[in-house]
Structure formats: C-alpha cells, structure tokens
C-alpha cells in the first residue's frame, strides 16, 4: 500500500469497496451495472487511485472503476506487468463484444464513455510501475 497516504484507513476503505463486489461474484449476482453496491465508496479510494495510477473520475458507478482498483492492487501485490495487462486486455475485449452485440442505448447505460480513457491511463500506469 502507498505510504504517502493514511494506509490503514485506505486499506479498510478498499476492503469495504471490494466486499460487495466479491459477494456478488461469489453468489452469482449481477456485477456489470454495479447494482451490488450496498453503500457509497469512500472518496479517499478514488483519490488514492487518481494519485497512484493517474486514472481520474473513479467514482465506482461503473464496473470499469472496479477493474482499475483490481489492477492497482495486482500491481501493488507483485503481479507481473503481463498479468496486469492481460486483465485489462480481457476487459477491453468484453467491452468491445458488448459494444457490437448490444443496442447502443443499452451499452451506454452499462459502460460509460470514460471507460476507454480510464483503461488507457491504467495501461500507462502498469507500463510505468
């Protein structure tokens, strides 16, 4: 975890952010539209991600923001750059498939227009880390 911020508090906030996500996955819940959230995510997590990764506008109202958090944690836990890039690429592949298969009005409710920019910044973070 970063030492330039209140690491203990941020770790608690990150665990809280991931709790509902994990439970939805474990119990076959819907995760794509983040309806699994039981409460607001502390803005400190968003600030941490902006400062550490350069990815802005992370507000956890979009599944892409959870991908940003997961990749950040993977990097901090020592996963290889290749493994981090594979997660990003896999997610981009899914987004592209949805974009071509779903009507635009449905796709745009699920994936925000900021997703590509966030993934580009995340890929840059992985390359520089």
PDB file of C-alpha atoms in Angstrom:
ATOM      1  CA  UNK A   1       0.000   0.000   0.000  1.00  0.00           C
ATOM      2  CA  UNK A   2       1.151   3.530  -0.530  1.00  0.00           C
ATOM      3  CA  UNK A   3       2.878   5.170   2.383  1.00  0.00           C
ATOM      4  CA  UNK A   4       2.150   8.750   1.343  1.00  0.00           C
ATOM      5  CA  UNK A   5      -1.496   8.455   2.421  1.00  0.00           C
ATOM      6  CA  UNK A   6      -3.150   7.039   5.534  1.00  0.00           C
ATOM      7  CA  UNK A   7      -2.525   3.422   4.531  1.00  0.00           C
ATOM      8  CA  UNK A   8      -4.542   1.746   7.278  1.00  0.00           C
ATOM      9  CA  UNK A   9      -7.608   3.842   6.586  1.00  0.00           C
ATOM     10  CA  UNK A  10      -7.293   3.389   2.814  1.00  0.00           C
ATOM     11  CA  UNK A  11      -6.880  -0.369   3.184  1.00  0.00           C
ATOM     12  CA  UNK A  12     -10.087  -0.508   5.216  1.00  0.00           C
ATOM     13  CA  UNK A  13     -11.875   1.557   2.565  1.00  0.00           C
ATOM     14  CA  UNK A  14     -10.553  -0.675  -0.231  1.00  0.00           C
ATOM     15  CA  UNK A  15     -11.690  -3.820   1.572  1.00  0.00           C
ATOM     16  CA  UNK A  16     -15.128  -2.256   2.026  1.00  0.00           C
ATOM     17  CA  UNK A  17     -15.231  -1.364  -1.681  1.00  0.00           C
ATOM     18  CA  UNK A  18     -14.349  -4.917  -2.666  1.00  0.00           C
ATOM     19  CA  UNK A  19     -16.658  -6.664  -0.164  1.00  0.00           C
ATOM     20  CA  UNK A  20     -19.891  -6.183  -2.101  1.00  0.00           C
ATOM     21  CA  UNK A  21     -18.131  -6.899  -5.406  1.00  0.00           C
ATOM     22  CA  UNK A  22     -16.720 -10.148  -4.037  1.00  0.00           C
ATOM     23  CA  UNK A  23     -20.065 -11.215  -2.578  1.00  0.00           C
ATOM     24  CA  UNK A  24     -21.871 -10.571  -5.861  1.00  0.00           C
ATOM     25  CA  UNK A  25     -19.317 -12.660  -7.738  1.00  0.00           C
ATOM     26  CA  UNK A  26     -19.378 -15.464  -5.168  1.00  0.00           C
ATOM     27  CA  UNK A  27     -23.160 -15.674  -5.235  1.00  0.00           C
ATOM     28  CA  UNK A  28     -23.638 -15.235  -8.998  1.00  0.00           C
ATOM     29  CA  UNK A  29     -25.001 -11.727  -8.633  1.00  0.00           C
ATOM     30  CA  UNK A  30     -25.096  -9.119 -11.353  1.00  0.00           C
ATOM     31  CA  UNK A  31     -21.859  -7.136 -11.381  1.00  0.00           C
ATOM     32  CA  UNK A  32     -21.882  -5.412 -14.749  1.00  0.00           C
ATOM     33  CA  UNK A  33     -24.055  -2.477 -13.678  1.00  0.00           C
ATOM     34  CA  UNK A  34     -22.685  -2.313 -10.097  1.00  0.00           C
ATOM     35  CA  UNK A  35     -26.109  -2.872  -8.552  1.00  0.00           C
ATOM     36  CA  UNK A  36     -24.320  -4.976  -5.939  1.00  0.00           C
ATOM     37  CA  UNK A  37     -23.115  -1.878  -4.053  1.00  0.00           C
ATOM     38  CA  UNK A  38     -24.657  -1.595  -0.608  1.00  0.00           C
ATOM     39  CA  UNK A  39     -23.245   1.863   0.122  1.00  0.00           C
ATOM     40  CA  UNK A  40     -21.089   4.683  -1.171  1.00  0.00           C
ATOM     41  CA  UNK A  41     -17.365   4.060  -1.559  1.00  0.00           C
ATOM     42  CA  UNK A  42     -15.168   6.462   0.400  1.00  0.00           C
ATOM     43  CA  UNK A  43     -13.812   9.184  -1.874  1.00  0.00           C
ATOM     44  CA  UNK A  44     -10.355   8.535  -0.415  1.00  0.00           C
ATOM     45  CA  UNK A  45     -10.155   5.385  -2.556  1.00  0.00           C
ATOM     46  CA  UNK A  46     -10.834   7.454  -5.673  1.00  0.00           C
ATOM     47  CA  UNK A  47      -8.213   9.991  -4.620  1.00  0.00           C
ATOM     48  CA  UNK A  48      -5.709   7.206  -3.988  1.00  0.00           C
ATOM     49  CA  UNK A  49      -6.311   5.719  -7.434  1.00  0.00           C
ATOM     50  CA  UNK A  50      -6.003   9.130  -9.111  1.00  0.00           C
ATOM     51  CA  UNK A  51      -2.756   9.882  -7.297  1.00  0.00           C
ATOM     52  CA  UNK A  52      -1.206   6.442  -7.723  1.00  0.00           C
ATOM     53  CA  UNK A  53      -2.429   5.444 -11.199  1.00  0.00           C
ATOM     54  CA  UNK A  54      -3.307   8.710 -12.896  1.00  0.00           C
ATOM     55  CA  UNK A  55      -6.801   7.397 -13.648  1.00  0.00           C
ATOM     56  CA  UNK A  56      -9.303  10.154 -12.975  1.00  0.00           C
ATOM     57  CA  UNK A  57     -13.033  10.276 -12.320  1.00  0.00           C
ATOM     58  CA  UNK A  58     -13.160   6.945 -10.494  1.00  0.00           C
ATOM     59  CA  UNK A  59     -16.479   7.031  -8.661  1.00  0.00           C
ATOM     60  CA  UNK A  60     -17.415   3.325  -8.590  1.00  0.00           C
ATOM     61  CA  UNK A  61     -20.641   3.822 -10.522  1.00  0.00           C
ATOM     62  CA  UNK A  62     -19.232   1.776 -13.387  1.00  0.00           C
ATOM     63  CA  UNK A  63     -17.626  -1.675 -13.421  1.00  0.00           C
ATOM     64  CA  UNK A  64     -14.554  -0.170 -15.117  1.00  0.00           C
ATOM     65  CA  UNK A  65     -13.698   1.539 -11.832  1.00  0.00           C
ATOM     66  CA  UNK A  66     -13.506  -1.842 -10.123  1.00  0.00           C
ATOM     67  CA  UNK A  67     -11.149  -3.042 -12.862  1.00  0.00           C
ATOM     68  CA  UNK A  68      -8.955  -0.009 -12.118  1.00  0.00           C
ATOM     69  CA  UNK A  69      -8.919  -0.912  -8.419  1.00  0.00           C
ATOM     70  CA  UNK A  70      -8.159  -4.580  -9.109  1.00  0.00           C
ATOM     71  CA  UNK A  71      -5.272  -3.802 -11.452  1.00  0.00           C
ATOM     72  CA  UNK A  72      -3.881  -1.295  -8.961  1.00  0.00           C
ATOM     73  CA  UNK A  73      -3.980  -3.928  -6.222  1.00  0.00           C
ATOM     74  CA  UNK A  74      -2.450  -6.538  -8.515  1.00  0.00           C
ATOM     75  CA  UNK A  75       0.488  -4.226  -9.197  1.00  0.00           C
ATOM     76  CA  UNK A  76       0.940  -3.480  -5.502  1.00  0.00           C
ATOM     77  CA  UNK A  77       0.823  -7.194  -4.642  1.00  0.00           C
ATOM     78  CA  UNK A  78       3.572  -8.038  -7.105  1.00  0.00           C
ATOM     79  CA  UNK A  79       1.683  -9.477 -10.061  1.00  0.00           C
ATOM     80  CA  UNK A  80       3.668  -9.179 -13.256  1.00  0.00           C
ATOM     81  CA  UNK A  81       3.014  -6.436 -15.780  1.00  0.00           C
ATOM     82  CA  UNK A  82       1.948  -9.149 -18.200  1.00  0.00           C
ATOM     83  CA  UNK A  83      -0.702 -10.423 -15.786  1.00  0.00           C
ATOM     84  CA  UNK A  84      -1.988  -6.898 -15.202  1.00  0.00           C
ATOM     85  CA  UNK A  85      -2.103  -6.183 -18.930  1.00  0.00           C
ATOM     86  CA  UNK A  86      -3.959  -9.466 -19.510  1.00  0.00           C
ATOM     87  CA  UNK A  87      -6.737  -8.359 -17.167  1.00  0.00           C
ATOM     88  CA  UNK A  88      -7.010  -5.006 -18.942  1.00  0.00           C
ATOM     89  CA  UNK A  89      -6.981  -6.612 -22.390  1.00  0.00           C
ATOM     90  CA  UNK A  90      -9.561  -9.205 -21.355  1.00  0.00           C
ATOM     91  CA  UNK A  91     -11.839  -6.492 -20.054  1.00  0.00           C
ATOM     92  CA  UNK A  92     -11.384  -4.418 -23.232  1.00  0.00           C
ATOM     93  CA  UNK A  93     -12.321  -7.491 -25.279  1.00  0.00           C
ATOM     94  CA  UNK A  94     -15.529  -7.910 -23.287  1.00  0.00           C
ATOM     95  CA  UNK A  95     -16.398  -4.229 -23.684  1.00  0.00           C
ATOM     96  CA  UNK A  96     -15.860  -4.426 -27.426  1.00  0.00           C
ATOM     97  CA  UNK A  97     -18.031  -7.525 -27.703  1.00  0.00           C
ATOM     98  CA  UNK A  98     -20.836  -5.814 -25.789  1.00  0.00           C
ATOM     99  CA  UNK A  99     -20.465  -2.704 -27.932  1.00  0.00           C
ATOM    100  CA  UNK A 100     -21.023  -4.713 -31.119  1.00  0.00           C
ATOM    101  CA  UNK A 101     -23.762  -7.006 -29.771  1.00  0.00           C
ATOM    102  CA  UNK A 102     -25.907  -4.650 -27.683  1.00  0.00           C
ATOM    103  CA  UNK A 103     -28.041  -1.756 -28.827  1.00  0.00           C
ATOM    104  CA  UNK A 104     -26.171   1.479 -28.116  1.00  0.00           C
ATOM    105  CA  UNK A 105     -28.709   2.738 -25.567  1.00  0.00           C
ATOM    106  CA  UNK A 106     -28.242  -0.459 -23.519  1.00  0.00           C
ATOM    107  CA  UNK A 107     -24.457  -0.490 -23.899  1.00  0.00           C
ATOM    108  CA  UNK A 108     -24.138   3.157 -22.857  1.00  0.00           C
ATOM    109  CA  UNK A 109     -26.092   2.511 -19.648  1.00  0.00           C
ATOM    110  CA  UNK A 110     -23.650  -0.246 -18.684  1.00  0.00           C
ATOM    111  CA  UNK A 111     -20.300   1.101 -19.882  1.00  0.00           C
ATOM    112  CA  UNK A 112     -19.597   4.813 -19.513  1.00  0.00           C
ATOM    113  CA  UNK A 113     -17.920   6.816 -22.233  1.00  0.00           C
ATOM    114  CA  UNK A 114     -14.973   7.370 -19.888  1.00  0.00           C
ATOM    115  CA  UNK A 115     -14.060   3.662 -19.879  1.00  0.00           C
ATOM    116  CA  UNK A 116     -11.574   3.768 -22.769  1.00  0.00           C
ATOM    117  CA  UNK A 117      -9.697   6.733 -21.322  1.00  0.00           C
ATOM    118  CA  UNK A 118      -9.515   5.094 -17.921  1.00  0.00           C
ATOM    119  CA  UNK A 119      -8.154   1.889 -19.431  1.00  0.00           C
ATOM    120  CA  UNK A 120      -5.571   3.813 -21.456  1.00  0.00           C
ATOM    121  CA  UNK A 121      -4.369   5.586 -18.295  1.00  0.00           C
ATOM    122  CA  UNK A 122      -4.393   2.269 -16.414  1.00  0.00           C
ATOM    123  CA  UNK A 123      -2.297   0.609 -19.105  1.00  0.00           C
ATOM    124  CA  UNK A 124       0.182   3.507 -18.843  1.00  0.00           C
ATOM    125  CA  UNK A 125       0.327   3.044 -15.068  1.00  0.00           C
ATOM    126  CA  UNK A 126       1.119  -0.653 -15.473  1.00  0.00           C
ATOM    127  CA  UNK A 127       3.848   0.116 -18.008  1.00  0.00           C
ATOM    128  CA  UNK A 128       5.467   2.680 -15.702  1.00  0.00           C
ATOM    129  CA  UNK A 129       5.090   0.727 -12.464  1.00  0.00           C
TER     130      UNK A 129
END
